[in-house]
Structure formats: structure tokens, C-alpha cells
Phi, psi and omega in degrees: 000143175294156182294152183310332194254011168308129177293126172302156178295332180255035183286323188269138175268325177207165188225131171251134177254134172251164176065032182238343182258139184289342177255021177064010160287167186262163179236123178261122176242145190254155174308127188252166182260105179311156184242102180285166180233183191270148177291158177264108183258116170255151177214171171119003191178164175296345172290350190238155169269075190310140172077357184258149180269168174293163165312138175283153176312123174302150179302143176286151173248020178275152180284176177301143183306140189273181176227034179279159179243131172251128177249116180243141169261117182297126184243206192296157175276138182231000189198154166208164188211177179306322190246352192196169176236148186249127186244147171288146187230127169258134178281126179262091177298329174295321178261006167263175182311147181283342175299333179302337187296335183245021183241157181263128170234140168286159172310145187237154168230162178237132178246120181257123179297145174296169169304130181079353186252021185302319186295326186281326179283326176304324186287322182295319169314308181309321184286317173303319187280335177286335176252042180305326180289346175261357184287138185079004186236291185251345170227168179293160169297144183238126188238028166105171177249142181222147183222148175199170174267123174265117175287150187303332180284350181273130176267088183277108193294329173285358179245013186298332177254009177268149171290148175292314181230105181267351181228147181288142183078003189270128174242123183077228175255104178234046192299317185272028174267353193217089181264023184271348180298128176245035169303125183288144176279129174257181197293156175281351180228199187224049171061023184059031174212193184264355189290119174285128186268017182290151168273129171298328183274018182288176173303330189296342189266003181300135174268131181264134174241122186270003188307305188254022178263161173291156171312127183296152184238164167297136193231138190277147177235133170243143178224148171248136176257116187234153172299128183285121173223179185166163185107132180254173176299143180300139172238131188082011174216178185294142167278152181293149187303145171073007191293320180302314184299315195284326178295321180293320180288322169311299188291345168300317178296316173306319182297316181298347169265000183073019173270113176267117181298315181058031185195046187278104181219157180304315182287357181250016176241105185234149185293144171292150185281154192239142173051042181261171180294335178244130178281170167294142177262143180296151179294143173288342181260326184236009177055012178278152171254121184260152176263009179234160176221150180266132180231171172070084182249021179294326186270353192295157176211168172268138182220153172261031161303143176275175188294333183293315186284328171302318187288324185290321174296316173286323173312312187293315184296315186291329169307306180299318172309304183297321189296331181270344190287323175301339181266001183083011177256129180259107182279129171256151193295334188273353186295000000 
């Protein structure tokens, strides 16, 4: 259990980000509404819970939503994924609610949606809230979804390389019309160091030309505030003993909540934080404390698969991933 003075996940009404605008002004975002997607219902055999719905969300243990304000200074980009980019974040206590001076927060990152992907990041927020009991255990601690509108006249630095309209006829935020992006999710942290893990040939380096595009429109932006974690599985060397069994147990915890990650990849398994202000929490299902965390839930869904089928599905994908890592190969689910 976290200490009594730990900041609850729903403590903040709004968040201010500095160092994200070209003119050095700050951006204020208000608490947003996570966006669920339809459950994935399977039938047709003993592997599925035929005719049953996925498990219901467990009752929340959070207090009533708070009205605190958090001010963050956004630093270097340390990760990227299909729907957002991850940045270091430094808490500015001087400009945050004074109550935070006597409360405990872990080191944080901010995940900022790509242009047009605010809705998809809001869907990821839904699954962090769905798995409240696993925050700080199997997934990072989560401190909310926040949103605002970026006007065409605003120079929002995280979007400087994003196209204004990447699909014909797309106005504003039409993010959920295209789920085909396979851009890899980089870490929610920087491998416990300051090295930027970006690939120089990533989509981020795309040069935008507006000669034939429609006039830009106001566009929604979403951000997630998350606990900073980091460090990936070793590549090209022996894996830690028992890593496969531990990861299968972590994914079994997700399965107990009916959550299908749908994204078992090297880039989405990160090391738990060490020697931080808030320690790792034991699993409510196994009472174990894990050394790894799962991230990137924009592809997730609720499913009615039974425990046995979930286990076989996770076992197969994890086995393929882990067998290749000592050879320096990163297996992708679509390979």
C-alpha cells in the first residue's frame, strides 16, 4: 500500500505544461474523459466463455476526484509510439497547488498525443483506469488524462513534424479512423539514463509541406501523466532467470480483469522503478512484487476469453519474443 500522503491518481483537476510552446507560453489542460471501446466478444468453442461478457471493472478505491493543480516542465523526448510521444517531466512545486509540497509523487513522464490521435490516447487512458488495482504493480502509476484544443495559430512544439491533415477529408481530430500505424512504442522512460532512445529515421523526422493541404483547424490534444519507469529486457545476452514465468504471471493479472493488451512487444515491457519515493506494490491476485511493467494500451480491449486461452495466447507470443532476444533479434507479432 502507498503511504497516506501519496497523491491519488485522481487528485488533479488541471495540468499546466511549460516548454511546449514556441513562444514560451504555458499550456493549460483540463481533466478529460477516457474513451472506452467495444469489448471483443468471442464464441464458438470451449476456449471461450460463450455467451458471457468480460469481467466488470472492479470497484475503485480512489477518494472523490480532487481539484489540485499540477505544473510540469516538459523536458527531452524519451519515447514514441503509434499515438503519442513520451517526454521527461519535472514537477514545478512553486506553481503547483501548495498541498503537493507535503505529498508524495514519483518521478513522472507526460505522454502527448500526436496530431489527430487525441481520441486514441483517451482510449489508452480508459485502460489505465480499468486496471486501477494493477497500477504500481503490473503497469505504471497513472495520474490522469488531460485535454485542450490547439488553435492553428499556436506553435505546439510536440507537433512540429506532424502533418496538418494526414488523411484526405480529415478535419480536426479524426484519430479513430485509422488504426494501421505500426510505429513502435519506445520506453516511458530513458533506460535509467539520459540517452534518447529515438530512431533518427522515425516518423518524427518527417518534413511537412502544406502546399496542397487543407487549411489547418483547431485540434484536440490529449496527455497522460504517468509514473516514470524504464530499462528494457537485455538484447543480445542472456535473459534474467525466471523472466518468462514472471511476464506470464503479469499478463495473467491483466487477464483476470478481462484486458487483452493486444501489443506484446519488446518495446512495451519495461523495468520497474527502483529506489524511488513510492515502492512497487504487490499484485492483488498473486501478492508478488514484479520487476517489470507493461505499457502502451491504445490497442487494448476487453475480452471474454477464458483464463486458459489467455494463458496460451500470452505464452506463445512471449515465448517467440524471449527466444529471439539473446540472439539480438526483436520479434514482432506481425513477423
